[in-house]
Amino acid sequence: MQDVIIIGAGPCGLSAAIECGRRGLTTRIIEKHCLVHSIFLYPTHMQFFSTAELLEIGDIPFPTPNDKPFRYEALSYYRKVAEHYNLSISQYEEAVSVERLPDHTFIVHTRDRSGTKQRYEARHVVISTGYFDHPNYIGIPGEDLDKVTHYFREAHPYTGMRVAIIGGSNSAVDASMELIRVGAQIDMIYRGETVSENIKPWVRPAFEAMVQKGKIKLHTQSMVKEISQLSLTIQGLDGTVTEIDNDFVLALTGFRPDRHLLASCGVELDGDMEKPLYNPETMESQVPGLYVAGVIASGRNANEVFIESGRKHGVHIAEHIMSTRAKH
């Protein structure tokens, strides 16, 4: 019987485990992939929007010579933090359901890579699953072709190719700037009037210059209607239909949290945004003893919670667990 089982070994899950451990609670983290898997899935050369201080957990300094740290630095940092606190982490083991028992304890049912099933007992459960496993699909013909991906890792495979980028967020802009360096021909298709207002301020001027020079062909107020092996079809809001020659498509349309674990143990989801009902002061859901931490707390709006804010959820959770134990 563990005091706390945390599902998800992202920064927010690690922070929750650290804060609970500091208060003498026994913890185990269940992670279906590798440590901080969402960060691992970021583009290889990605630089964070945040400063290192805002990514720190467990009062461990994040050393970096850069104004904003890079992905590879974050992977190293979180590995070292997990090692420093000797966190108990079961990697490559998926939590498939959470069962609440009549005595108000929980059983977490898991399955590892070999298919072996396990069950863990806990007095409290924290669900801190990320969202990079579940891209927002467009739902158009051809989206399932091999030439289409919802993940951009690095530019090299697209050297000299005709690449379409669907989206106008930081991920889309960053990808386009990397693709320019390998001589790709870039079409960026976005339904808004312009790219996101939240583009990194040190990237935006260079991106806009590339658009003005014709290095990036920007199709705003447009949507992709169909993808074929050698082209794709876009339609403007005015109804204009255009076919573009194309080799690869990066559908960078964002991701959404997986809510099946919340549903498995009876957590209510609020409205169209499917935001779990919880107390923001304690992070406890309406199921006593079950908490949410990190981006899963934001429902469909994955831009509502970031590492900077989600890393603090662990303190609220640990303090609330200790207060409930004191009452008993």
Short mmCIF file of C-alpha atoms in Angstrom, two decimals:
data_model
loop_
_atom_site.label_atom_id
_atom_site.label_comp_id
_atom_site.label_asym_id
_atom_site.label_seq_id
_atom_site.Cartn_x
_atom_site.Cartn_y
_atom_site.Cartn_z
CA MET A 1 0.00 0.00 0.00
CA GLN A 2 1.53 3.29 -1.16
CA ASP A 3 0.49 6.62 0.30
CA VAL A 4 0.40 8.16 -3.18
CA ILE A 5 0.56 6.81 -6.71
CA ILE A 6 1.29 9.40 -9.39
CA ILE A 7 0.36 8.55 -12.96
CA GLY A 8 2.68 10.37 -15.35
CA ALA A 9 6.42 11.14 -15.04
CA GLY A 10 6.38 14.58 -16.62
CA PRO A 11 7.73 17.61 -14.73
CA CYS A 12 4.43 18.09 -12.89
CA GLY A 13 4.22 14.42 -11.89
CA LEU A 14 7.84 14.46 -10.72
CA SER A 15 7.15 17.61 -8.71
CA ALA A 16 4.13 15.99 -7.05
CA ALA A 17 6.22 12.96 -6.08
CA ILE A 18 8.98 15.16 -4.69
CA GLU A 19 6.62 17.28 -2.59
CA CYS A 20 4.81 14.22 -1.22
CA GLY A 21 8.12 12.51 -0.44
CA ARG A 22 9.38 15.58 1.40
CA ARG A 23 6.45 15.21 3.78
CA GLY A 24 7.19 11.58 4.50
CA LEU A 25 4.62 10.06 2.13
CA THR A 26 5.56 6.94 0.19
CA THR A 27 5.13 7.38 -3.55
CA ARG A 28 5.41 5.53 -6.82
CA ILE A 29 5.19 7.01 -10.31
CA ILE A 30 3.66 5.01 -13.15
CA GLU A 31 4.77 6.13 -16.63
CA LYS A 32 3.76 4.39 -19.86
CA HIS A 33 6.72 5.79 -21.80
CA CYS A 34 10.05 7.25 -20.67
CA LEU A 35 10.78 9.93 -18.12
CA VAL A 36 9.39 13.36 -19.24
CA HIS A 37 8.15 11.78 -22.47
CA SER A 38 6.36 14.92 -23.67
CA ILE A 39 9.63 16.87 -23.61
CA PHE A 40 11.35 13.97 -25.38
CA LEU A 41 8.79 14.38 -28.19
CA TYR A 42 9.60 18.07 -28.64
CA PRO A 43 11.60 18.98 -31.75
CA THR A 44 15.22 17.95 -31.30
CA HIS A 45 16.60 21.52 -31.35
CA MET A 46 13.69 23.25 -29.61
CA GLN A 47 14.36 26.18 -27.29
CA PHE A 48 11.89 26.85 -24.48
CA PHE A 49 9.81 30.00 -24.22
CA SER A 50 10.47 30.07 -20.46
CA THR A 51 13.63 30.79 -18.52
CA ALA A 52 15.32 27.96 -16.64
CA GLU A 53 14.10 29.24 -13.27
CA LEU A 54 10.48 28.74 -14.32
CA LEU A 55 11.13 25.09 -15.22
CA GLU A 56 12.79 24.16 -11.93
CA ILE A 57 11.25 21.61 -9.57
CA GLY A 58 12.21 20.36 -6.12
CA ASP A 59 14.33 23.47 -5.41
CA ILE A 60 17.06 22.08 -7.68
CA PRO A 61 18.72 24.82 -9.80
CA PHE A 62 18.53 24.40 -13.58
CA PRO A 63 22.01 25.34 -14.86
CA THR A 64 22.26 26.63 -18.42
CA PRO A 65 24.50 29.10 -20.27
CA ASN A 66 21.52 30.14 -22.43
CA ASP A 67 18.86 32.77 -21.81
CA LYS A 68 16.25 30.10 -22.49
CA PRO A 69 17.16 26.42 -22.12
CA PHE A 70 16.96 23.88 -24.93
CA ARG A 71 15.18 20.53 -25.01
CA TYR A 72 18.33 18.49 -24.48
CA GLU A 73 19.15 20.53 -21.37
CA ALA A 74 15.69 19.92 -19.93
CA LEU A 75 15.96 16.16 -20.49
CA SER A 76 19.26 16.13 -18.60
CA TYR A 77 17.91 18.34 -15.82
CA TYR A 78 14.81 16.27 -15.09
CA ARG A 79 16.82 13.03 -15.18
CA LYS A 80 19.16 14.44 -12.56
CA VAL A 81 16.32 15.70 -10.37
CA ALA A 82 14.62 12.27 -10.42
CA GLU A 83 17.96 10.67 -9.49
CA HIS A 84 18.66 13.22 -6.75
CA TYR A 85 15.37 12.46 -5.01
CA ASN A 86 15.64 8.72 -5.71
CA LEU A 87 12.10 8.70 -7.09
CA SER A 88 10.45 5.31 -7.55
CA ILE A 89 9.39 5.30 -11.23
CA SER A 90 7.92 2.39 -13.19
CA GLN A 91 8.71 3.31 -16.80
CA TYR A 92 7.08 1.72 -19.83
CA GLU A 93 4.12 0.62 -17.72
CA GLU A 94 0.70 1.98 -18.62
CA ALA A 95 -2.01 2.74 -16.08
CA VAL A 96 -5.16 1.41 -17.74
CA SER A 97 -7.72 2.14 -15.02
CA VAL A 98 -8.14 3.47 -11.49
CA GLU A 99 -10.57 1.71 -9.17
CA ARG A 100 -11.87 3.28 -5.95
CA LEU A 101 -12.68 0.75 -3.24
CA PRO A 102 -15.42 0.95 -0.58
CA ASP A 103 -12.78 1.73 2.09
CA HIS A 104 -11.85 4.86 0.03
CA THR A 105 -8.49 3.49 -1.08
CA PHE A 106 -7.56 2.92 -4.72
CA ILE A 107 -6.27 0.19 -6.98
CA VAL A 108 -4.34 1.28 -10.07
CA HIS A 109 -4.39 -1.39 -12.78
CA THR A 110 -1.41 -1.35 -15.15
CA ARG A 111 0.05 -3.21 -18.11
CA ASP A 112 3.71 -3.27 -19.13
CA ARG A 113 5.28 -3.65 -22.58
CA SER A 114 5.13 -7.44 -22.41
CA GLY A 115 1.43 -7.35 -21.62
CA THR A 116 1.91 -8.34 -17.99
CA LYS A 117 -0.79 -6.88 -15.75
CA GLN A 118 -0.06 -5.38 -12.36
CA ARG A 119 -2.12 -3.75 -9.63
CA TYR A 120 -0.98 -1.19 -7.08
CA GLU A 121 -2.82 -0.15 -3.93
CA ALA A 122 -2.75 3.45 -2.75
CA ARG A 123 -4.46 5.76 -0.32
CA HIS A 124 -4.31 8.61 -2.82
CA VAL A 125 -3.86 8.89 -6.59
CA VAL A 126 -2.55 11.82 -8.65
CA ILE A 127 -3.31 11.81 -12.38
CA SER A 128 -0.64 13.86 -14.16
CA THR A 129 -0.78 12.53 -17.69
CA GLY A 130 0.32 14.77 -20.54
CA TYR A 131 -1.17 15.25 -23.97
CA PHE A 132 1.46 14.51 -26.65
CA ASP A 133 0.09 11.04 -27.32
CA HIS A 134 -3.14 12.42 -28.71
CA PRO A 135 -2.84 14.86 -31.64
CA ASN A 136 -5.84 16.86 -32.76
CA TYR A 137 -6.78 15.20 -36.03
CA ILE A 138 -8.24 17.36 -38.77
CA GLY A 139 -10.51 14.64 -40.12
CA ILE A 140 -9.81 15.10 -43.84
CA PRO A 141 -9.15 12.62 -46.66
CA GLY A 142 -5.48 11.63 -46.84
CA GLU A 143 -4.59 12.52 -43.26
CA ASP A 144 -3.61 8.89 -42.69
CA LEU A 145 -1.03 8.81 -45.51
CA ASP A 146 2.58 8.00 -44.60
CA LYS A 147 3.67 11.45 -45.80
CA VAL A 148 1.66 13.09 -42.99
CA THR A 149 2.90 13.45 -39.41
CA HIS A 150 1.68 15.36 -36.36
CA TYR A 151 5.19 15.45 -34.87
CA PHE A 152 8.17 17.45 -36.11
CA ARG A 153 11.53 16.25 -34.81
CA GLU A 154 14.16 17.81 -37.09
CA ALA A 155 14.54 19.19 -40.59
CA HIS A 156 17.08 16.84 -42.18
CA PRO A 157 14.60 14.28 -43.64
CA TYR A 158 12.90 17.11 -45.56
CA THR A 159 16.01 18.43 -47.32
CA GLY A 160 14.97 19.93 -50.67
CA MET A 161 11.40 18.65 -50.32
CA ARG A 162 8.07 20.41 -50.78
CA VAL A 163 6.67 20.59 -47.24
CA ALA A 164 3.29 21.86 -46.11
CA ILE A 165 2.88 22.95 -42.49
CA ILE A 166 -0.66 23.05 -41.13
CA GLY A 167 -0.87 25.41 -38.17
CA GLY A 168 0.28 28.84 -37.04
CA SER A 169 1.58 28.33 -33.50
CA ASN A 170 5.13 28.34 -32.14
CA SER A 171 5.64 24.73 -33.22
CA ALA A 172 4.68 25.56 -36.81
CA VAL A 173 6.84 28.68 -36.96
CA ASP A 174 9.85 26.92 -35.38
CA ALA A 175 9.51 24.06 -37.87
CA SER A 176 9.38 26.44 -40.82
CA MET A 177 12.54 28.22 -39.70
CA GLU A 178 14.42 24.93 -39.40
CA LEU A 179 13.15 23.72 -42.77
CA ILE A 180 14.48 26.83 -44.51
CA ARG A 181 18.00 25.84 -43.48
CA VAL A 182 17.78 22.54 -45.39
CA GLY A 183 16.37 24.08 -48.57
CA ALA A 184 12.78 22.87 -48.18
CA GLN A 185 10.01 24.59 -50.14
CA ILE A 186 7.51 25.60 -47.50
CA ASP A 187 3.76 26.24 -47.62
CA MET A 188 2.20 27.18 -44.27
CA ILE A 189 -1.59 26.90 -44.07
CA TYR A 190 -3.44 28.53 -41.20
CA ARG A 191 -7.10 29.37 -40.67
CA GLY A 192 -6.41 32.62 -38.78
CA GLU A 193 -5.78 36.04 -40.25
CA THR A 194 -2.17 35.83 -39.11
CA VAL A 195 0.00 33.45 -37.11
CA SER A 196 -0.48 33.23 -33.35
CA GLU A 197 0.14 36.33 -31.25
CA ASN A 198 2.14 34.14 -28.86
CA ILE A 199 5.04 33.45 -31.24
CA LYS A 200 8.38 33.73 -29.41
CA PRO A 201 9.37 37.40 -29.70
CA TRP A 202 12.94 36.57 -30.73
CA VAL A 203 11.65 34.33 -33.56
CA ARG A 204 8.81 36.42 -35.01
CA PRO A 205 10.93 39.08 -36.82
CA ALA A 206 13.03 36.42 -38.58
CA PHE A 207 9.90 34.47 -39.53
CA GLU A 208 8.16 37.54 -40.94
CA ALA A 209 11.29 38.39 -42.93
CA MET A 210 11.28 34.91 -44.48
CA VAL A 211 7.62 35.32 -45.44
CA GLN A 212 8.33 38.69 -47.05
CA LYS A 213 11.25 37.22 -49.01
CA GLY A 214 9.05 34.39 -50.27
CA LYS A 215 11.05 31.69 -48.46
CA ILE A 216 7.84 30.72 -46.68
CA LYS A 217 4.55 30.89 -48.57
CA LEU A 218 1.93 31.74 -45.97
CA HIS A 219 -1.71 30.84 -46.71
CA THR A 220 -3.80 32.53 -44.03
CA GLN A 221 -7.58 32.22 -43.61
CA SER A 222 -7.27 28.86 -45.33
CA MET A 223 -7.90 25.20 -44.51
CA VAL A 224 -6.58 21.96 -45.97
CA LYS A 225 -9.46 20.01 -47.47
CA GLU A 226 -7.67 16.94 -48.85
CA ILE A 227 -4.19 15.40 -48.99
CA SER A 228 -2.99 13.14 -51.79
CA GLN A 229 0.37 11.47 -52.48
CA LEU A 230 1.71 14.32 -54.63
CA SER A 231 -0.37 17.34 -53.63
CA LEU A 232 -2.85 18.83 -51.22
CA THR A 233 -5.95 20.95 -51.69
CA ILE A 234 -6.60 24.09 -49.67
CA GLN A 235 -9.69 26.25 -49.50
CA GLY A 236 -9.79 29.90 -48.49
CA LEU A 237 -12.56 31.41 -46.41
CA ASP A 238 -13.71 33.10 -49.61
CA GLY A 239 -14.27 29.67 -51.15
CA THR A 240 -11.21 29.73 -53.41
CA VAL A 241 -9.77 26.24 -53.93
CA THR A 242 -6.06 25.75 -54.69
CA GLU A 243 -4.02 22.61 -55.31
CA ILE A 244 -0.39 22.66 -54.15
CA ASP A 245 2.36 20.25 -55.18
CA ASN A 246 3.60 18.53 -52.06
CA ASP A 247 5.91 15.80 -50.74
CA PHE A 248 5.32 15.91 -46.97
CA VAL A 249 2.76 17.37 -44.57
CA LEU A 250 3.44 18.45 -40.98
CA ALA A 251 0.00 18.69 -39.35
CA LEU A 252 1.02 20.72 -36.29
CA THR A 253 -2.51 21.19 -35.02
CA GLY A 254 -1.88 20.66 -31.33
CA PHE A 255 -2.69 17.89 -28.89
CA ARG A 256 -5.28 17.02 -26.27
CA PRO A 257 -5.09 15.26 -22.89
CA ASP A 258 -6.22 11.65 -22.53
CA ARG A 259 -9.19 11.63 -20.16
CA HIS A 260 -10.00 7.90 -20.03
CA LEU A 261 -8.32 7.45 -16.64
CA LEU A 262 -10.37 10.26 -15.16
CA ALA A 263 -13.52 8.68 -16.53
CA SER A 264 -12.55 5.22 -15.24
CA CYS A 265 -12.73 6.39 -11.64
CA GLY A 266 -15.76 8.66 -11.93
CA VAL A 267 -14.24 12.13 -12.25
CA GLU A 268 -16.76 14.50 -13.79
CA LEU A 269 -15.75 16.51 -16.87
CA ASP A 270 -17.20 19.96 -17.33
CA GLY A 271 -18.90 20.84 -20.61
CA ASP A 272 -17.40 20.95 -24.09
CA MET A 273 -13.91 21.68 -22.76
CA GLU A 274 -14.01 18.41 -20.78
CA LYS A 275 -12.21 20.05 -17.89
CA PRO A 276 -12.17 17.84 -14.80
CA LEU A 277 -13.98 19.23 -11.78
CA TYR A 278 -11.46 19.90 -9.01
CA ASN A 279 -10.67 22.32 -6.21
CA PRO A 280 -7.93 24.67 -7.50
CA GLU A 281 -6.66 25.22 -3.93
CA THR A 282 -6.04 21.51 -3.32
CA MET A 283 -6.15 19.98 -6.85
CA GLU A 284 -8.50 17.30 -5.46
CA SER A 285 -11.25 16.15 -7.82
CA GLN A 286 -14.81 15.54 -6.67
CA VAL A 287 -13.64 11.95 -6.02
CA PRO A 288 -12.07 12.20 -2.54
CA GLY A 289 -8.40 11.24 -2.55
CA LEU A 290 -7.96 11.58 -6.30
CA TYR A 291 -6.04 14.59 -7.59
CA VAL A 292 -5.08 16.12 -10.92
CA ALA A 293 -1.77 17.84 -11.72
CA GLY A 294 -0.36 19.50 -14.81
CA VAL A 295 -2.02 19.88 -18.19
CA ILE A 296 -4.70 17.24 -17.52
CA ALA A 297 -6.34 19.85 -15.26
CA SER A 298 -6.99 22.11 -18.26
CA GLY A 299 -9.32 19.88 -20.28
CA ARG A 300 -9.22 20.60 -24.00
CA ASN A 301 -7.40 23.91 -23.51
CA ALA A 302 -3.85 22.54 -23.43
CA ASN A 303 -2.49 26.12 -23.40
CA GLU A 304 -4.02 26.86 -19.99
CA VAL A 305 -1.45 24.95 -17.91
CA PHE A 306 2.30 24.88 -18.55
CA ILE A 307 5.27 23.52 -16.60
CA GLU A 308 5.64 26.95 -14.98
CA SER A 309 2.26 26.71 -13.28
CA GLY A 310 1.71 22.94 -13.17
CA ARG A 311 4.91 22.34 -11.22
CA LYS A 312 3.25 24.08 -8.25
CA HIS A 313 0.32 21.66 -8.17
CA GLY A 314 2.38 19.14 -6.22
CA VAL A 315 2.69 21.48 -3.24
CA HIS A 316 -1.09 21.95 -3.05
CA ILE A 317 -1.64 18.19 -3.31
CA ALA A 318 0.95 17.21 -0.71
CA GLU A 319 -0.24 19.81 1.79
CA HIS A 320 -3.85 18.74 1.37
CA ILE A 321 -3.02 15.06 1.84
CA MET A 322 -1.13 15.90 5.04
CA SER A 323 -4.02 17.99 6.33
CA THR A 324 -6.51 15.16 5.74
CA ARG A 325 -4.18 12.70 7.53
CA ALA A 326 -3.91 15.07 10.49
CA LYS A 327 -7.69 15.15 10.84
CA HIS A 328 -7.77 11.37 11.10
#
